[in-house]
Structure formats: structure tokens, C-alpha cells
Amino acid sequence: MKPNTSGKRRKCPLKIQTEPENPNPHPILQKKLQAERFLAKGSRPWRPPRRTAAHRGGAACAHAFCGACLSGHVRAKLECGGGGAVVRCPDASCAAALDPELCRGALPSEVFERWCAKLCESLFLGARRTYCPFPDCSEMMVADDDSEECVTQSECHGCRRLFCARCAVPWHAGVTCEEFERLGEGERAREDLLLVKAAREGNWKRCPRCRFYVEKSSGCLHITCRCGYEFCYGCGQQWQLIHDGCPGA
């Protein structure tokens, strides 16, 4: 080793011998090392999972389940619809029915509301039921009397809008149910219903082929539509060379 003649202190390199890592540390030590690595990366340290609260679903049995299992069981039973509104205990050896109020704390609000709605419907299985046709309402209603007469114009108890209970559509003012049923799917708007009402009042006829309205001001019953189809203005049948016995003749 050469002597130091510069007068400056020379730093002597130090070698620190570290112990090699144990490839199979104790489980507790291993979790501690993992926590230290997470902290070094700025992440949250490892913590053992919290135990979820157990929920009793029915008063007739002592079985308790976690919220996720209980909620998934009720949701699956409501979606399959095979057992009606009664949901049994998830334990295969138990036939007790679950109580919605006891399960409420473990259920999402939409699942709880669907379950209650099904229970209400099950109370009126033998009654004549109808639903409000407006998508933002869908209120269920039951006929007040036991008569066989078909109810047509009705008022929803929820949204207070008029609808036809026979056709299950918003009320078709000025158009009978028979006329409404003869209309196509694309002909049932409010403007179309006004046209049907005007056609009935003006005694217009509809071409059997193209469904275009025709108004006869004068002449015979032989009508040639703009589509080329020939029909009788009185009975609506296809025009024949010999056309007698028509009620409109």
C-alpha cells in the first residue's frame, strides 16, 4: 500500500457483510415484510379481512348468513320466478320462509322493493288485475266488482292518468276498442287516433290494400284507389263485375 503524501485524508472503503435472506421466513415475519414493501411503495399496509355481519332471514329458523349471500339468494329467487313471492331459507335442509323485514338490512333497496311488490301481487292471484300502461308508473290495480263486464276507460290510482284497461294502452279518446285493435303498431299515436275519429265522422273508407283513407263525394260505390286496387265503398270488399247485395247500395 503506497503512503499518502498529498496531505489529504483518504477514505477507506468499508465492506459491510449482510446476512442472506431466509428463503422460507416464518409466516408472521413474511406478512411483516410484505407490509413494509407496501409502505415503501406508498400503498396501504396489509390488514386481515373484516368479518361481515351475519343476518337472520326468517323468524322460523335460526340460520344466519352474510349480507352478500342472503342478497344474492333473494335476487336469484325473484328473477327465476318459479317459487312465487315466497323465498325459502338458503339452507337446503330448511324449508322456513324468509321475512322481508328481517332481510331488509342485507338487501339493496331495489331488491327489497321488487320482493314487496311480488308479495302484494300474490295476495290478488284470483282477482282481475291490470297495470298502468305508462312506463313511468306501472301501478297494479284490481277490479272493484266481480261482474264479467269488461272495464275500458279507467284512471290510474298512482299517476291519475286515463288509460284503457281492455287494450292496456293510454286512453284512446274518440276511438272504440274495436277500431283501435284494427290499427297497426305504427298507427296508434295521438294524431292517428284523431284521424280515425275524423274518418268515422266523415264516413271515409279505407283501402283494404294500402290502408289509405278515401272519401267519396259523389258517384257510384266503385272506388279505384291510388294504388290501383278496386273495392266497394259500401262494404269494403274487392270490386267484382257483378256486385249486388251490398248494404251501401
Coordinates of C-alpha atoms in Angstrom, one line a residue:
M1 CA 0.0 0.0 0.0
K2 CA 1.5 3.4 -1.0
P3 CA 1.9 6.0 1.6
N4 CA -0.2 9.2 1.4
T5 CA 2.0 12.1 0.5
S6 CA -0.7 14.5 -0.6
G7 CA -1.7 15.5 2.9
K8 CA -5.4 14.7 2.3
R9 CA -7.3 12.2 4.2
R10 CA -8.2 9.2 2.1
K11 CA -11.5 7.5 2.6
C12 CA -11.1 3.8 3.2
P13 CA -13.9 1.8 1.6
L14 CA -15.9 -0.3 4.1
K15 CA -17.4 -3.5 3.2
I16 CA -20.5 -4.5 5.3
Q17 CA -21.4 -8.1 5.2
T18 CA -25.2 -8.6 5.4
E19 CA -26.9 -11.8 6.3
P20 CA -28.5 -13.6 3.3
E21 CA -32.4 -13.5 3.2
N22 CA -34.1 -16.5 4.5
P23 CA -36.0 -18.1 1.5
N24 CA -38.7 -19.5 3.9
P25 CA -39.3 -17.0 6.6
H26 CA -41.9 -17.5 9.4
P27 CA -45.5 -16.6 8.2
I28 CA -45.7 -13.7 10.7
L29 CA -42.4 -12.4 9.5
Q30 CA -43.4 -12.8 5.9
K31 CA -46.5 -10.7 6.4
K32 CA -44.4 -8.0 8.1
L33 CA -42.0 -7.9 5.2
Q34 CA -44.9 -7.6 2.8
A35 CA -46.4 -4.8 4.8
E36 CA -43.0 -3.0 4.7
R37 CA -42.8 -3.4 1.0
F38 CA -46.3 -1.9 0.5
L39 CA -45.4 1.0 2.7
A40 CA -42.3 1.6 0.8
K41 CA -44.4 1.8 -2.4
G42 CA -46.8 4.3 -0.9
S43 CA -49.7 1.7 -0.6
R44 CA -51.8 0.8 2.3
P45 CA -50.4 -1.9 4.6
W46 CA -51.9 -5.3 4.6
R47 CA -54.8 -5.9 7.1
P48 CA -56.7 -9.0 7.8
P49 CA -60.2 -9.0 6.2
R50 CA -63.0 -7.8 8.3
R51 CA -65.7 -10.3 9.3
T52 CA -69.1 -9.4 7.8
A53 CA -72.2 -9.3 10.0
A54 CA -74.5 -12.3 9.9
H55 CA -78.2 -11.8 9.2
R56 CA -81.1 -14.0 10.2
G57 CA -83.5 -14.1 7.4
G58 CA -86.5 -15.8 9.0
A59 CA -88.2 -15.9 12.4
A60 CA -89.0 -19.6 12.0
C61 CA -85.3 -20.8 11.8
A62 CA -82.0 -19.9 13.4
H63 CA -79.9 -19.9 10.3
A64 CA -77.8 -16.8 9.7
F65 CA -76.0 -15.7 6.5
C66 CA -73.7 -12.9 5.4
G67 CA -75.3 -10.0 3.6
A68 CA -73.9 -10.9 0.2
C69 CA -75.1 -14.5 0.2
L70 CA -78.6 -13.5 1.5
S71 CA -79.0 -10.7 -1.1
G72 CA -77.8 -13.0 -3.9
H73 CA -80.2 -15.8 -2.9
V74 CA -83.2 -13.5 -2.7
R75 CA -82.4 -11.8 -6.1
A76 CA -82.0 -15.2 -7.8
K77 CA -85.3 -16.4 -6.5
L78 CA -87.1 -13.3 -7.6
E79 CA -85.6 -13.4 -11.1
C80 CA -86.4 -17.1 -11.7
G81 CA -90.0 -16.6 -10.5
G82 CA -90.6 -20.3 -10.1
G83 CA -91.5 -20.2 -6.4
G84 CA -93.7 -17.1 -6.5
A85 CA -93.1 -14.4 -3.9
V86 CA -92.2 -16.8 -1.0
V87 CA -88.5 -17.1 -0.7
R88 CA -87.3 -20.1 1.4
C89 CA -84.2 -20.3 3.7
P90 CA -80.9 -20.7 1.7
D91 CA -80.1 -23.8 3.8
A92 CA -81.1 -26.8 1.7
S93 CA -82.3 -28.7 4.9
C94 CA -84.6 -25.9 6.0
A95 CA -88.0 -25.0 4.4
A96 CA -88.7 -21.9 6.5
A97 CA -89.8 -18.8 4.7
L98 CA -87.7 -15.7 4.8
D99 CA -89.1 -12.5 6.3
P100 CA -88.6 -9.4 4.1
E101 CA -88.3 -7.1 7.2
L102 CA -85.6 -9.3 8.7
C103 CA -83.7 -9.4 5.4
R104 CA -84.1 -5.7 4.7
G105 CA -80.8 -4.7 6.2
A106 CA -78.9 -7.0 3.9
L107 CA -80.8 -6.3 0.7
P108 CA -80.3 -3.5 -1.8
S109 CA -83.3 -1.2 -2.0
E110 CA -84.4 -2.2 -5.5
V111 CA -84.3 -5.9 -4.5
F112 CA -86.4 -5.2 -1.4
E113 CA -89.0 -3.2 -3.3
R114 CA -89.3 -5.9 -6.0
W115 CA -89.8 -8.5 -3.3
C116 CA -92.6 -6.5 -1.6
A117 CA -94.2 -5.8 -5.0
K118 CA -94.4 -9.6 -5.7
L119 CA -95.8 -10.3 -2.2
C120 CA -98.6 -7.7 -2.9
E121 CA -99.3 -9.3 -6.3
S122 CA -99.6 -12.7 -4.7
L123 CA -102.4 -11.5 -2.5
F124 CA -104.6 -11.0 -5.6
L125 CA -103.8 -14.1 -7.6
G126 CA -107.5 -14.9 -8.2
A127 CA -108.6 -11.3 -8.9
R128 CA -108.7 -9.4 -12.2
R129 CA -105.6 -7.3 -12.3
T130 CA -104.5 -4.6 -14.7
Y131 CA -101.4 -2.4 -14.8
C132 CA -101.0 1.3 -15.7
P133 CA -99.6 1.3 -19.3
F134 CA -97.4 4.4 -18.7
P135 CA -93.7 3.3 -18.3
D136 CA -93.0 5.7 -15.5
C137 CA -95.9 4.4 -13.4
S138 CA -96.9 0.7 -14.0
E139 CA -99.2 0.7 -10.9
M140 CA -101.1 -2.5 -10.3
M141 CA -104.9 -2.2 -9.9
V142 CA -107.7 -4.7 -9.1
A143 CA -111.3 -4.6 -10.4
D144 CA -113.7 -3.4 -7.8
D145 CA -116.6 -5.7 -8.7
D146 CA -117.0 -9.3 -9.8
S147 CA -119.0 -8.6 -12.9
E148 CA -118.0 -10.0 -16.2
E149 CA -118.3 -6.7 -18.0
C150 CA -115.0 -5.6 -19.4
V151 CA -113.7 -2.3 -18.0
T152 CA -112.5 0.2 -20.6
Q153 CA -111.8 3.8 -19.5
S154 CA -110.0 3.7 -16.2
E155 CA -108.0 6.1 -14.0
C156 CA -104.7 5.1 -12.5
H157 CA -104.6 5.3 -8.8
G158 CA -100.9 6.2 -8.9
C159 CA -100.4 8.8 -11.6
R160 CA -104.1 9.8 -12.1
R161 CA -103.9 9.4 -15.9
L162 CA -106.6 7.8 -18.0
F163 CA -106.0 4.5 -19.8
C164 CA -107.9 1.7 -21.4
A165 CA -108.0 -1.4 -19.2
R166 CA -109.1 -3.6 -22.1
C167 CA -106.5 -2.5 -24.7
A168 CA -103.8 -1.8 -22.0
V169 CA -102.8 1.5 -23.6
P170 CA -103.3 5.2 -22.7
W171 CA -106.9 6.2 -23.3
H172 CA -107.8 6.4 -26.9
A173 CA -110.4 9.2 -26.8
G174 CA -112.9 9.2 -29.6
V175 CA -111.9 5.7 -30.9
T176 CA -113.6 2.5 -29.9
C177 CA -111.6 -0.6 -28.7
E178 CA -112.6 -2.4 -31.9
E179 CA -111.3 0.4 -34.1
F180 CA -108.1 0.6 -32.0
E181 CA -107.4 -3.1 -32.3
R182 CA -107.6 -2.9 -36.1
L183 CA -104.9 -0.2 -36.2
G184 CA -101.3 -1.2 -36.9
E185 CA -98.5 -0.7 -34.4
G186 CA -97.4 2.4 -36.1
E187 CA -100.9 3.9 -36.3
R188 CA -101.7 4.3 -32.6
A189 CA -100.3 7.7 -31.9
R190 CA -102.5 10.6 -30.8
E191 CA -102.5 12.1 -34.4
D192 CA -103.5 8.7 -35.8
L193 CA -106.4 8.4 -33.4
L194 CA -107.7 11.9 -34.3
L195 CA -107.6 10.8 -38.0
V196 CA -109.6 7.6 -37.2
K197 CA -112.2 9.7 -35.4
A198 CA -112.5 12.2 -38.3
A199 CA -112.8 9.3 -40.7
R200 CA -115.7 7.8 -38.8
E201 CA -117.5 11.1 -38.5
G202 CA -117.0 11.8 -42.2
N203 CA -117.8 8.3 -43.3
W204 CA -114.5 7.8 -45.0
K205 CA -113.4 4.3 -46.1
R206 CA -110.0 2.7 -46.1
C207 CA -108.4 0.9 -49.0
P208 CA -108.1 -2.8 -48.0
R209 CA -104.7 -3.0 -49.7
C210 CA -102.7 0.2 -48.9
R211 CA -104.8 1.3 -45.9
F212 CA -105.2 4.8 -47.4
Y213 CA -108.4 6.8 -46.5
V214 CA -110.8 7.6 -49.3
E215 CA -113.7 10.0 -49.2
K216 CA -116.5 9.6 -51.8
S217 CA -118.1 12.9 -52.7
S218 CA -120.4 11.7 -55.5
G219 CA -120.8 8.8 -57.9
C220 CA -121.2 5.1 -57.5
L221 CA -119.7 2.7 -55.0
H222 CA -117.0 1.6 -57.3
I223 CA -113.7 3.0 -56.0
T224 CA -110.3 2.9 -57.6
C225 CA -107.7 3.7 -55.1
R226 CA -104.4 5.5 -55.9
C227 CA -102.6 2.1 -55.5
G228 CA -104.8 0.7 -58.3
Y229 CA -106.9 -1.5 -56.1
E230 CA -110.7 -1.6 -56.8
F231 CA -113.1 -2.0 -54.0
C232 CA -116.7 -1.3 -53.0
Y233 CA -117.2 1.9 -50.9
G234 CA -120.2 0.3 -49.2
C235 CA -118.8 -3.0 -47.9
G236 CA -115.1 -2.6 -48.5
Q237 CA -114.9 -5.8 -50.5
Q238 CA -112.9 -6.2 -53.7
W239 CA -114.9 -4.9 -56.7
Q240 CA -116.4 -7.6 -58.9
L241 CA -118.2 -7.3 -62.3
I242 CA -121.3 -8.4 -60.6
H243 CA -121.6 -6.7 -57.2
D244 CA -125.0 -6.9 -55.6
G245 CA -126.4 -7.3 -52.2
C246 CA -124.1 -4.6 -50.8
P247 CA -125.6 -2.8 -47.7
G248 CA -124.3 0.5 -49.1
A249 CA -126.0 0.1 -52.4

